[in-house]
Short mmCIF file of C-alpha atoms and ligand atoms in Angstrom, two decimals:
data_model
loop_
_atom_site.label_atom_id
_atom_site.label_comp_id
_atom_site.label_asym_id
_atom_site.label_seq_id
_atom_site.Cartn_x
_atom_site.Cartn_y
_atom_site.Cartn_z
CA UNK A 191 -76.27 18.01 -17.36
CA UNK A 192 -75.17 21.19 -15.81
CA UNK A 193 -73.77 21.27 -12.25
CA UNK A 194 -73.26 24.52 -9.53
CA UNK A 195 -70.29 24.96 -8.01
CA UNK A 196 -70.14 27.00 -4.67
CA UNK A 197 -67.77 27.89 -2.47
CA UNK A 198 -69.14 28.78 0.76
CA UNK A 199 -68.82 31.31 3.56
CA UNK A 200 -69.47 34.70 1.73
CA UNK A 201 -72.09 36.88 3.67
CA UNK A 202 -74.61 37.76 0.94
CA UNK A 203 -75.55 41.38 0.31
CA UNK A 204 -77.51 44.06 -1.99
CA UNK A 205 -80.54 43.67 -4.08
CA UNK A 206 -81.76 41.06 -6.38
CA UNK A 207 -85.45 41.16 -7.75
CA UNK A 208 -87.92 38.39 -7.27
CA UNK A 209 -89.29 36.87 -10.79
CA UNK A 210 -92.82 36.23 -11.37
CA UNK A 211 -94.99 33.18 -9.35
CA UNK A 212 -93.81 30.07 -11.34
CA UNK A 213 -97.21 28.20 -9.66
CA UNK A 214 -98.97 31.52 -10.74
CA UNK A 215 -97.74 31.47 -14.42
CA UNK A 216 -98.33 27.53 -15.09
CA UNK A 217 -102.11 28.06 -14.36
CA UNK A 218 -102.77 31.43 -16.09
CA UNK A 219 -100.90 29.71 -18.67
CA UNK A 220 -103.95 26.84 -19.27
CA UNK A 221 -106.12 29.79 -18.84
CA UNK A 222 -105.43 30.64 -22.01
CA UNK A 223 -107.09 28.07 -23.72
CA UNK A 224 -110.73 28.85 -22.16
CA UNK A 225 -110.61 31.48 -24.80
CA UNK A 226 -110.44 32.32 -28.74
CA UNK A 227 -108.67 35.28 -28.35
CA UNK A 228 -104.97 36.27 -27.02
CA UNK A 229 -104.14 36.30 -23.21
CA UNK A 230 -101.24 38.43 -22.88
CA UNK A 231 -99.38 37.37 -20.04
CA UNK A 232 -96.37 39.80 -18.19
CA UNK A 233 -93.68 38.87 -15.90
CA UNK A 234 -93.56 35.03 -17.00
CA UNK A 235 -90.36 33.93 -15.68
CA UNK A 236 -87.32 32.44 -17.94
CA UNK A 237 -88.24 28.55 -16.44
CA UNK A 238 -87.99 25.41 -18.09
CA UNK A 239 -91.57 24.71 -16.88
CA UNK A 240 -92.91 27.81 -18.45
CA UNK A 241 -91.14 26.44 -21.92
CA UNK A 242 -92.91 23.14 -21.90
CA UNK A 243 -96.45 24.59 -21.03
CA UNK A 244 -95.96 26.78 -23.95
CA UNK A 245 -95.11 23.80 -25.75
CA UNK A 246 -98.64 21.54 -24.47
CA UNK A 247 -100.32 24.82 -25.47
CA UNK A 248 -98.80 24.28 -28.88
CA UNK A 249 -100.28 20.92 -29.00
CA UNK A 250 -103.34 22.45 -28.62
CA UNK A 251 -103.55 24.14 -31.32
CA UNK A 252 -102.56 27.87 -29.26
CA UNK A 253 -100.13 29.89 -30.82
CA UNK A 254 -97.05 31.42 -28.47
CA UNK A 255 -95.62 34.53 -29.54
CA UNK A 256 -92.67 36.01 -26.98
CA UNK A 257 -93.45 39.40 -27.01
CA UNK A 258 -89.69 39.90 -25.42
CA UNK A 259 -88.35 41.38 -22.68
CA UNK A 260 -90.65 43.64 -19.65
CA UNK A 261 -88.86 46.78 -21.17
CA UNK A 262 -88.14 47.68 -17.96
CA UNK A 263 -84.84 47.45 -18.02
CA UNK A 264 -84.62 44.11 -16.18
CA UNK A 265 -82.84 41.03 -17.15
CA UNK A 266 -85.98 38.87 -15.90
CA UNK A 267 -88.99 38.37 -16.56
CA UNK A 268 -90.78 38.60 -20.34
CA UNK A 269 -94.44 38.59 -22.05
CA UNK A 270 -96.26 36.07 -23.66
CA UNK A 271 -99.12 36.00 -25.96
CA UNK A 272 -101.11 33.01 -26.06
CA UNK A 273 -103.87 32.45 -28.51
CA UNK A 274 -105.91 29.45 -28.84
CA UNK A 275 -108.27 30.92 -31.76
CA UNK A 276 -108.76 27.18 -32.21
CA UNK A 277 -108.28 23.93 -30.26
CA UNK A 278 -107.02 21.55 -32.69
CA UNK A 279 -106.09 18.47 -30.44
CA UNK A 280 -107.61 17.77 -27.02
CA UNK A 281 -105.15 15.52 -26.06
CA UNK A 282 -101.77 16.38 -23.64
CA UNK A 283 -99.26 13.92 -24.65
CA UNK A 284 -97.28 11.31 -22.13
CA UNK A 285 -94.23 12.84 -23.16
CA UNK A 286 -94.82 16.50 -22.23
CA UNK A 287 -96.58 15.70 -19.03
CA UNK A 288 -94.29 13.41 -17.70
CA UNK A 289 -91.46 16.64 -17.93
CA UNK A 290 -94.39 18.32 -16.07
CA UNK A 291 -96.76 17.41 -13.74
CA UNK A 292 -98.57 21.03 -13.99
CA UNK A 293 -99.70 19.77 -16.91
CA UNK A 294 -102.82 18.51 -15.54
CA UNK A 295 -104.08 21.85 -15.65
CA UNK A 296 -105.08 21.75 -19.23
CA UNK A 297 -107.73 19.26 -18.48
CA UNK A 298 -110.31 21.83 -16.91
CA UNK A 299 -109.90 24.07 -19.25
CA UNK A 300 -110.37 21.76 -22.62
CA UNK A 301 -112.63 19.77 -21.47
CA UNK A 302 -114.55 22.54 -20.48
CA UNK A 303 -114.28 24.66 -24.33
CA UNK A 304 -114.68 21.04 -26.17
CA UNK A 305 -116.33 18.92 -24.31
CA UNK A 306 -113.76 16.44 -24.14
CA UNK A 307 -109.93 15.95 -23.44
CA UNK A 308 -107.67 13.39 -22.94
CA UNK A 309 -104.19 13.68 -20.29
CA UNK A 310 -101.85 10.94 -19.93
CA UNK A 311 -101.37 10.80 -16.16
CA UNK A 312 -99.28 12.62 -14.74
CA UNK A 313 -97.51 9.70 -12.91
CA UNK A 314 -95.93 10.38 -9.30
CA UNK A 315 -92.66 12.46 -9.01
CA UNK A 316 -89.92 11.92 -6.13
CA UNK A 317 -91.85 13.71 -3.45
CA UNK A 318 -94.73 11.52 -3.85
CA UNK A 319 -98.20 9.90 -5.88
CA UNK A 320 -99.71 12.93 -7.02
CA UNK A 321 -102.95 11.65 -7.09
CA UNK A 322 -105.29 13.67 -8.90
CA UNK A 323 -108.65 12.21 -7.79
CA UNK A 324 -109.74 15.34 -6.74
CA UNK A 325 -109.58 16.74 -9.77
CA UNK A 326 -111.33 14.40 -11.44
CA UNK A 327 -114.45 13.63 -8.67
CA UNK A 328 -114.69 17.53 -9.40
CA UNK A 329 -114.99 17.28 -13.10
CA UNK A 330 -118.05 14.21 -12.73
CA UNK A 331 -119.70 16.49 -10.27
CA UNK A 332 -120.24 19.28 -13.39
CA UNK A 333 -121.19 16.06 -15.45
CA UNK A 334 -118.32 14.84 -17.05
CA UNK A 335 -118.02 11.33 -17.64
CA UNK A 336 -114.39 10.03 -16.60
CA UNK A 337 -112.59 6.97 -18.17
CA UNK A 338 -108.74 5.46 -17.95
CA UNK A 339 -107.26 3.84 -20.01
CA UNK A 340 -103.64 3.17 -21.13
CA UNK A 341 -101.98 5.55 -18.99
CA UNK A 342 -104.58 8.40 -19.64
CA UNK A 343 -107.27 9.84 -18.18
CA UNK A 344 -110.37 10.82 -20.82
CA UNK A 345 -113.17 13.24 -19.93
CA UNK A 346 -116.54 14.04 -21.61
CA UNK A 347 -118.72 16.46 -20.96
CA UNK A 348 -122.57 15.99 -21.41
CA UNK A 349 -124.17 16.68 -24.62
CA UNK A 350 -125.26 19.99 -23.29
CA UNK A 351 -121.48 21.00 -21.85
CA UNK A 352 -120.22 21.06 -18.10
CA UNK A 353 -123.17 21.83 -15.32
CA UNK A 354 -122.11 23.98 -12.91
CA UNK A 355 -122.44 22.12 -8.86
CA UNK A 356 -121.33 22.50 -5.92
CA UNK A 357 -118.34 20.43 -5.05
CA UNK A 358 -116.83 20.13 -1.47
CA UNK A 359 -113.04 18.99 -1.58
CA UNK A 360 -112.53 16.19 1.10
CA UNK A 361 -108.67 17.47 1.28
CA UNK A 362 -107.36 21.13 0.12
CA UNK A 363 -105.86 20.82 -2.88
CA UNK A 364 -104.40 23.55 -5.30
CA UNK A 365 -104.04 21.87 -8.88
CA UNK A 366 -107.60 20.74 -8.46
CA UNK A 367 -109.05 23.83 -7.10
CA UNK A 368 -107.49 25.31 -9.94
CA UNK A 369 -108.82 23.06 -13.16
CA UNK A 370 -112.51 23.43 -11.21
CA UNK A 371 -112.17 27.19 -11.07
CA UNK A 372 -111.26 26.85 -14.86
CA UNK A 373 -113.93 24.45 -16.01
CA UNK A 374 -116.56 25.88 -14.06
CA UNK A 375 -116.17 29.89 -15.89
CA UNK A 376 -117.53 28.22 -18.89
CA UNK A 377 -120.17 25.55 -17.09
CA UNK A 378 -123.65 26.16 -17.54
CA UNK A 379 -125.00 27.90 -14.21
CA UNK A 380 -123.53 28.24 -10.83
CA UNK A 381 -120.46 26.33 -9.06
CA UNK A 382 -119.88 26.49 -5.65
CA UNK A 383 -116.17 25.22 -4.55
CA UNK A 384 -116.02 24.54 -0.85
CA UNK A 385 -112.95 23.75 1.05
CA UNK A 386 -110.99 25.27 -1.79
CA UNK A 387 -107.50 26.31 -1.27
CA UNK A 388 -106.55 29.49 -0.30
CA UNK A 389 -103.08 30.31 -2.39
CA UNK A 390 -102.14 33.55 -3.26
CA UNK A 391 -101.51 31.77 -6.91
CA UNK A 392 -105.32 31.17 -6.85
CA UNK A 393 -106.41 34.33 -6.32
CA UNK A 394 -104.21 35.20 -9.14
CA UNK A 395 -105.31 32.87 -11.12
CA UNK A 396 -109.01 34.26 -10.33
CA UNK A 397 -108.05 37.76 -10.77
CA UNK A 398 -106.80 37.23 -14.91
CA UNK A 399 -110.50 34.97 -15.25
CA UNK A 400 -112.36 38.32 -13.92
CA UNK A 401 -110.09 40.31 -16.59
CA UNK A 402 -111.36 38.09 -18.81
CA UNK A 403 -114.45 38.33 -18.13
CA UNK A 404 -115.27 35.15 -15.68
CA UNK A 405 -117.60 35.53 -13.18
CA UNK A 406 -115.73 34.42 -9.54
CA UNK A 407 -116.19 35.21 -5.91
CA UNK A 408 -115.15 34.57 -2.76
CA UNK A 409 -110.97 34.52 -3.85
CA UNK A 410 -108.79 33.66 -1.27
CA UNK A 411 -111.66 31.92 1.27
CA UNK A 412 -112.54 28.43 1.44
CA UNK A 413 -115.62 28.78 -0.46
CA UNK A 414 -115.38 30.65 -3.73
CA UNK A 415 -118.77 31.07 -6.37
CA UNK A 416 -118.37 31.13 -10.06
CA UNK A 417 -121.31 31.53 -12.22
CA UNK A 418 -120.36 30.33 -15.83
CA UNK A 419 -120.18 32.58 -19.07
CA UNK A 420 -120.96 31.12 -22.66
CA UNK A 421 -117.46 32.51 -23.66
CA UNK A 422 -114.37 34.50 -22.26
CA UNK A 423 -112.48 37.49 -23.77
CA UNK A 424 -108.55 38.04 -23.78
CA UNK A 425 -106.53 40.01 -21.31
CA UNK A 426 -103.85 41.50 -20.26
CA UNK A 427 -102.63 40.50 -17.30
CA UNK A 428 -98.87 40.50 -14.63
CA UNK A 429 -97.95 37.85 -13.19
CA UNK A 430 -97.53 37.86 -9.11
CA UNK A 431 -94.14 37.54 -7.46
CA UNK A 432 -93.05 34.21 -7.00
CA UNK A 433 -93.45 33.98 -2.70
CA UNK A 434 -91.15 30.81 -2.79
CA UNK A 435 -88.43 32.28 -4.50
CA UNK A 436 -88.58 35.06 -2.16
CA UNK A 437 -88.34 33.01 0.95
CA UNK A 438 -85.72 30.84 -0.73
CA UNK A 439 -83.26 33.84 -1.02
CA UNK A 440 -84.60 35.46 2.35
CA UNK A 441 -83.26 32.00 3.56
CA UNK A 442 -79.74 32.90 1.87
CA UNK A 443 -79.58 35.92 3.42
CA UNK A 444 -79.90 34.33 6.88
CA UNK A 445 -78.35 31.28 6.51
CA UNK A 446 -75.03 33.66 5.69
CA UNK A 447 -75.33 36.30 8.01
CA UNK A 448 -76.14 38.53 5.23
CA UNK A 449 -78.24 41.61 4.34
CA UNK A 450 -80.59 41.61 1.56
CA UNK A 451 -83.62 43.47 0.17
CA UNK A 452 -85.64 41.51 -1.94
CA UNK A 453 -87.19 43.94 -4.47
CA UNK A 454 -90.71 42.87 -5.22
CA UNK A 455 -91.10 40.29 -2.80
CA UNK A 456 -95.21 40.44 -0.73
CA UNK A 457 -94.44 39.86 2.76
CA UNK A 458 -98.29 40.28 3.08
CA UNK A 459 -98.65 36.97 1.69
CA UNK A 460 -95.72 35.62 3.24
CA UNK A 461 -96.38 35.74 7.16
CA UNK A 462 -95.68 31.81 8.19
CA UNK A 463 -92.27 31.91 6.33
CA UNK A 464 -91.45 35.58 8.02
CA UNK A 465 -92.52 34.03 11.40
CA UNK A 466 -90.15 30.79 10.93
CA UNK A 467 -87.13 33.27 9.49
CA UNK A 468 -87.49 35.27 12.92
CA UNK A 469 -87.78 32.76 15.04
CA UNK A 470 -84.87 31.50 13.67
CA UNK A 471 -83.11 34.72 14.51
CA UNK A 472 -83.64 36.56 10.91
CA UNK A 473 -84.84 40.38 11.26
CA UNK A 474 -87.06 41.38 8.28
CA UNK A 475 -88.11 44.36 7.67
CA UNK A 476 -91.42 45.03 5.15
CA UNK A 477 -92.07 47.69 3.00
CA UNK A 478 -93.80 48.80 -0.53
CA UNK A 479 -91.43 47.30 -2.52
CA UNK A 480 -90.03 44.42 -0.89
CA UNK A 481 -88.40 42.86 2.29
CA UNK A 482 -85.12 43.50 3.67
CA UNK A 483 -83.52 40.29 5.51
CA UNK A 484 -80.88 39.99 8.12
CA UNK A 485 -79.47 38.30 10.49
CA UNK A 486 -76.15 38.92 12.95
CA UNK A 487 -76.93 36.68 15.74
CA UNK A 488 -76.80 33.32 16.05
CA UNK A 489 -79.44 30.75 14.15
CA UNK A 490 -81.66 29.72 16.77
CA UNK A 491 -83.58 26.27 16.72
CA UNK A 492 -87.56 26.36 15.39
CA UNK A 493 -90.92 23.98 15.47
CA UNK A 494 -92.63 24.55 12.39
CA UNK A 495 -95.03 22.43 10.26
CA UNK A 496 -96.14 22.32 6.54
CA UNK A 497 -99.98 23.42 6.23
CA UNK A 498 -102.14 24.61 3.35
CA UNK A 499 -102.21 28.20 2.74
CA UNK A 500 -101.57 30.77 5.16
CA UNK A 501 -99.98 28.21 6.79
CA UNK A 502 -96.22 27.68 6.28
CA UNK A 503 -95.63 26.12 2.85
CA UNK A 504 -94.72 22.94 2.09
CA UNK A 505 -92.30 24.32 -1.12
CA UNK A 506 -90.26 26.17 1.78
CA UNK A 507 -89.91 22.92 4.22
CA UNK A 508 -86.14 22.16 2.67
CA UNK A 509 -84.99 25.46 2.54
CA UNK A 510 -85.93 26.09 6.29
CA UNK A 511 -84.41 22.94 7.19
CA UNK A 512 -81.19 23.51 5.57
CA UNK A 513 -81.36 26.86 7.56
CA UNK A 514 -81.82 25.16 10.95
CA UNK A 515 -78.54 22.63 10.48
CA UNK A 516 -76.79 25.43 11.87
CA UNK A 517 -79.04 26.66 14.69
CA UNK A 518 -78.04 26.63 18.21
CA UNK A 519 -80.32 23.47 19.73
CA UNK A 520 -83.09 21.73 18.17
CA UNK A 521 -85.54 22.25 15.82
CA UNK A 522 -88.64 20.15 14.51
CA UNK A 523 -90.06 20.42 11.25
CA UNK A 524 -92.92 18.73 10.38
CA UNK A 525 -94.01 17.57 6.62
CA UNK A 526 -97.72 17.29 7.12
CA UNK A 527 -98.22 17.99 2.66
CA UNK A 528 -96.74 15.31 0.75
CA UNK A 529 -95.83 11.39 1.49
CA UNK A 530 -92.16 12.02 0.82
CA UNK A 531 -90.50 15.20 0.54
CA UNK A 532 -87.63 14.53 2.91
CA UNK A 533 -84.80 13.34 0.14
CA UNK A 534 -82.64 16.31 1.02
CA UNK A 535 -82.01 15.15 4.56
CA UNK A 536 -79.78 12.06 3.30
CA UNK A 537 -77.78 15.16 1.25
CA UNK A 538 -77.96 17.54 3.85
CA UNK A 539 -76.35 14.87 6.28
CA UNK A 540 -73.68 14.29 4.12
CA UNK A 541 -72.81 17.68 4.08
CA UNK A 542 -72.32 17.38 8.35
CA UNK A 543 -76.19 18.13 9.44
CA UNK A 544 -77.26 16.22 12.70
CA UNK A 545 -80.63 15.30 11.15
CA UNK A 546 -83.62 12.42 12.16
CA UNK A 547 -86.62 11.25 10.86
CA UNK A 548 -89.51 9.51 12.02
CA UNK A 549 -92.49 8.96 10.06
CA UNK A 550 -93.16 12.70 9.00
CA UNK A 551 -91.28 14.53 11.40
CA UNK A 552 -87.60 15.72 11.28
CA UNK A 553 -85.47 16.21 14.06
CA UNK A 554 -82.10 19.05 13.71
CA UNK A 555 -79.81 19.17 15.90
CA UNK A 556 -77.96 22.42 14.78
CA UNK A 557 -73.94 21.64 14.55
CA UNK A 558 -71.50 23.81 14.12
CA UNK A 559 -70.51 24.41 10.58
CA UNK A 560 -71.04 22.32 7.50
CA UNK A 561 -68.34 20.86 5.01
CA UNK A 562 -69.50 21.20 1.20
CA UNK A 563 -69.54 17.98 -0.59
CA UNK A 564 -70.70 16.95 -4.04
CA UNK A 565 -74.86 16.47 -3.08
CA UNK A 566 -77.88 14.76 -5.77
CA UNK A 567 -80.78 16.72 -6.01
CA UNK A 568 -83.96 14.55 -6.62
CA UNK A 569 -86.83 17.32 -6.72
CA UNK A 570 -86.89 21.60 -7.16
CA UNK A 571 -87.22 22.25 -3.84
CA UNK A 572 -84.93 19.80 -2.45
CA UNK A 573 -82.05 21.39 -4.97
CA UNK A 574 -82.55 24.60 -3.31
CA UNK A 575 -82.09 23.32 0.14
CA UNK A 576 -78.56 22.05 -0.83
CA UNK A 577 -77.72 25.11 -2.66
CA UNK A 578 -77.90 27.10 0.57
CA UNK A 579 -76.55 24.82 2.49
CA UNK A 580 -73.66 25.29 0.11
CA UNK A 581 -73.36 29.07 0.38
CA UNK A 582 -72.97 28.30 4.17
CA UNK A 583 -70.93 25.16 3.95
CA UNK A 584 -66.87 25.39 4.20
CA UNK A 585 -65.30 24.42 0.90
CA UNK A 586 -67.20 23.42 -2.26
CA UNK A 587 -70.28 22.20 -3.13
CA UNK A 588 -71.32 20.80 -6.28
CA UNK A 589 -75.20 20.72 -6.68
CA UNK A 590 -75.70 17.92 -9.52
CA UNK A 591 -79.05 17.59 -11.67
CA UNK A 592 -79.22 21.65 -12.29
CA UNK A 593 -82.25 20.98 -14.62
CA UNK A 594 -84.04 20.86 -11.21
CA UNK A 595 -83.40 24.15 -9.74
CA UNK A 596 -83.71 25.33 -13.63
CA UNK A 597 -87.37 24.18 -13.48
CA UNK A 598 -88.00 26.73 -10.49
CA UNK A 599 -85.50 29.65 -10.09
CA UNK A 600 -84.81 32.21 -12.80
CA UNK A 601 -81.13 32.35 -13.28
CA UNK A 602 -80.10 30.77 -10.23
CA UNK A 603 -76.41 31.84 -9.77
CA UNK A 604 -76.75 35.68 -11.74
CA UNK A 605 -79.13 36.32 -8.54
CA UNK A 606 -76.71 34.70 -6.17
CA UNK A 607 -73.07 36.21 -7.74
CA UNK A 608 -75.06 39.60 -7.92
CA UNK A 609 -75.66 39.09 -4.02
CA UNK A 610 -71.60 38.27 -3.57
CA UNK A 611 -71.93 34.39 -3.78
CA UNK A 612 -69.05 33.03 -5.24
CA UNK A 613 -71.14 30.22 -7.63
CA UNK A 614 -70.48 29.21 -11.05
CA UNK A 615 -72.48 26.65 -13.55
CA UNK A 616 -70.59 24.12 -14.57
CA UNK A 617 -71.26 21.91 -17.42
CA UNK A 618 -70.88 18.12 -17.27
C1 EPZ B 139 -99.14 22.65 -6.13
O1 EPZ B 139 -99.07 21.28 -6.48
C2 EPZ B 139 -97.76 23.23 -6.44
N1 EPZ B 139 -97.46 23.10 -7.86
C3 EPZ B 139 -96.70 22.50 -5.62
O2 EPZ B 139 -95.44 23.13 -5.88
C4 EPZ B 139 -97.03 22.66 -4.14
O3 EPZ B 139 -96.10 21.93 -3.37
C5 EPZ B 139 -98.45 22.13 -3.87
O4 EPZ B 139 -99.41 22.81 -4.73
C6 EPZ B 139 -98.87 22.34 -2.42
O5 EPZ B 139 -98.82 23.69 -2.11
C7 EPZ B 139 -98.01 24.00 -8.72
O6 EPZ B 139 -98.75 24.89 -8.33
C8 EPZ B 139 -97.64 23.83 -10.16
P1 EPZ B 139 -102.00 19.79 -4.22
P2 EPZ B 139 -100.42 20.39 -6.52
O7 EPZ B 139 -103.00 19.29 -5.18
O8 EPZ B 139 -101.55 21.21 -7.01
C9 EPZ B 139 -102.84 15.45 -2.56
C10 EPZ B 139 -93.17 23.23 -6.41
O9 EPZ B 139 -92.15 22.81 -5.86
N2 EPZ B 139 -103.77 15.34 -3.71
O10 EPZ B 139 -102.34 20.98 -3.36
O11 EPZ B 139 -100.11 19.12 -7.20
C11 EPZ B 139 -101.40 15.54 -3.01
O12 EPZ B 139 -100.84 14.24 -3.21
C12 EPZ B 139 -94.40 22.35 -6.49
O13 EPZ B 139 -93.27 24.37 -6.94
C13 EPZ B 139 -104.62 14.25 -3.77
O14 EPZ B 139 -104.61 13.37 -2.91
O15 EPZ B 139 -100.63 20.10 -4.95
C14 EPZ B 139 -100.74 16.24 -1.85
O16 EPZ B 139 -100.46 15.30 -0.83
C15 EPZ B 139 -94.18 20.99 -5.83
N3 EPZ B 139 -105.48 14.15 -4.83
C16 EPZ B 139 -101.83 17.21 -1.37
O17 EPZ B 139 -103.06 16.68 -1.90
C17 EPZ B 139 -105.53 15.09 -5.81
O18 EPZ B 139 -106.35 14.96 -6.74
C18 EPZ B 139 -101.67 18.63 -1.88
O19 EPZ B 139 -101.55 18.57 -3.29
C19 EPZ B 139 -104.65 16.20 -5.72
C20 EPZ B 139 -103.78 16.30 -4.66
#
């Protein structure tokens, strides 16, 4: 298992370029298989999680050609071409989707081109269940008939294939907006998705189904229409800019005192994370290719709280927090998404932060300066959160468990040497 290694207190500066939407590419991924012919997908980024969907697709029967690099000169990024001509196997196997919980997002999609498919369950992760009820109440209301058994979850469609419905989600969730958005393109008739959720990853997703020929409205609202098709064509289609990973290195930049544009990155669909970064006492600076952060003043303390989209993302929560360990006063951060997504604090405190919880809400009392230490990381997001707290820390941090941060960040330290980090990966 790999490790990262950094020695803290270098101001970051320069460019880097923000990869492609990991929670964009996972779901055009599945898209794939509503088809028989290729989906050609650009900007995929180098993650582990993009490898094992290609491999489920595989299982499926869809062939994965790398078409190589963007030819744009840039290290990142490359093209895939998925075909599923065929579906030869409707099932996802345990041992793929426990690597990867994404993988529920095949079910939509081969349930609806087959009329049946079988998932092992997901299973919970470390920041909590993972339920995926919703999904599945959506996929009986276009007539599927639902059964468990042994650690899988089997759907059938009616003899005469999915019936489009209209479904109302009693909570906003992405994964199952997603597989209903899916399924419904090839149900029979209309589908009507209320209290949907609004990611910009779904309105990507939605964008390569129209390329293909799906018929969708209403992208981006709470309510979005899809009337189904008897069959979708290929595409062509780019991936969007990973917002996360954008706000994860604007967070660098502050959390040094640095200066960085981040080439590529949408502040347009960005606002709640640009809104915490100033408050904290970041300056950024928008334009047509990017964002430009900064920050020479002191950290100053914030109240912010984890919402469905366009509120302030949940994936975001550590990295803010590790921010705010260094603020001047107090900040609140509230984690109203998931059960448990707070393992970083335990890390985070032995690094020197001043942090309490109570229930769902954490309390930081900015110290300061922070002493590296060797830290655990127990989930993506978490990782990151150390990992800056590293490049602010005095000393040496060793981030353990890399495969996380490999799951969710294209080439983690070439971004951050190339910004004047001084961070190496270590083998262990
Ligand atoms: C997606 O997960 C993202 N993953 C997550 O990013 C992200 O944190 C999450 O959306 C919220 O924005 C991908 O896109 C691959 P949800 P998803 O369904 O779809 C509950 C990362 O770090 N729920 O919107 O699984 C659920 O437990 C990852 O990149 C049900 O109760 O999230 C959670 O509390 C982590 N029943 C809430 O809804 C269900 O059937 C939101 O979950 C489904 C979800």
């Amino acid at each position: 298992m790999d490790k990262l290694i950094i020695r803290g207190g270098k101001r970051l500066s320069g460019q880097i370029q923000i990869s492609g939407a990991k929670n964009a590419a996972l779901p055009l991924m599945a898209a794939s298989l509503l088809t028989d012919k290729p989906l050609r997908l650009s900007n995929l980024p180098r993650l582990a999680d993009i490898t094992t969907m290609g491999d489920l697709l595989n299982t499926h029967g869809a062939t994965v050609t790398i078409e190589g690099a963007m030819g744009n000169g840039s290290p990142y990024g490359r093209i895939l071409s998925l075909h599923a001509r065929t579906i030869t196997d409707t099932t996802a196997p345990y041992d793929i989707v426990r690597k990867m919980r994404a993988s529920i997002l095949v079910l939509g999609p081969v349930l609806a081109r087959e009329g049946v498919a079988k998932v092992s369950l997901p299973g919970g992760c470390a920041i909590g269940t993972r339920p995926i009820d919703l999904h599945l109440e959506g996929l009986k209301a276009l007539g599927a008939e639902i059964a468990l058994d042994s650690g899988y979850v089997t759907a059938r469609a009616p003899r005469g294939g999915l019936q489009g419905n209209r479904i109302v989600f009693p909570s906003v969730s992405v994964g199952a907006t997603e597989n209903l958005m899916m399924a419904a393109c090839l149900a029979a008739g209309d589908t009507v998705l209320e209290n949907a959720a609004r990611e910009p990853e779904i309105i990507d997703l939605g964008r390569c189904l129209l390329a293909m020929g799906a018929k969708i409205e209403g992208l981006g609202t709470g309510t979005i229409h899809i009337t189904g098709q008897s069959g979708l064509k290929g595409a062509d289609y780019a991936t969007m800019a990973d917002r996360i990973e954008a706000g994860s290195y604007a967070v660098a930049a502050a959390i040094t005192g640095g200066d960085v544009f981040l080439k590529n990155a949408d502040g347009a669909i960005m606002e709640a994370v640009i809104r915490c970064l100033e408050m904290a006492g970041a300056t950024v600076i928008q334009s047509a290719n990017g964002l430009q952060i900064s920050r020479t003043g002191p950290l100053q303390p914030i109240t912010c709280k984890t919402q469905p989209y366009p509120g302030f993302p949940t994936d975001m929560q550590a990295q803010m927090m590790a921010l705010v360990t260094l603020a001047e006063g107090e900040s609140v951060i509230r984690e109203a998404i998931f059960e448990n997504r707070f393992m970083h604090v335990l890390e985070l405190a032995r690094m020197g932060a001043d942090i309490t919880i109570d229930g769902a809400k954490a309390t930081i009392r900015g110290v300061k300066k922070l002493t590296g230490a060797p830290v655990m990381a127990t989930d993506l997001r978490a990782s990151m959160g150390l990992a800056l707290a590293g490049l602010a820390a005095e000393g040496e941090t060793h981030v353990q468990r890399l495969y996380h941060l490999d799951r969710g960040y294209e080439r983690i330290e070439d971004k951050l040497t190339g910004l004047g980090a001084d961070v190496e990966r270590v083998a262990t």
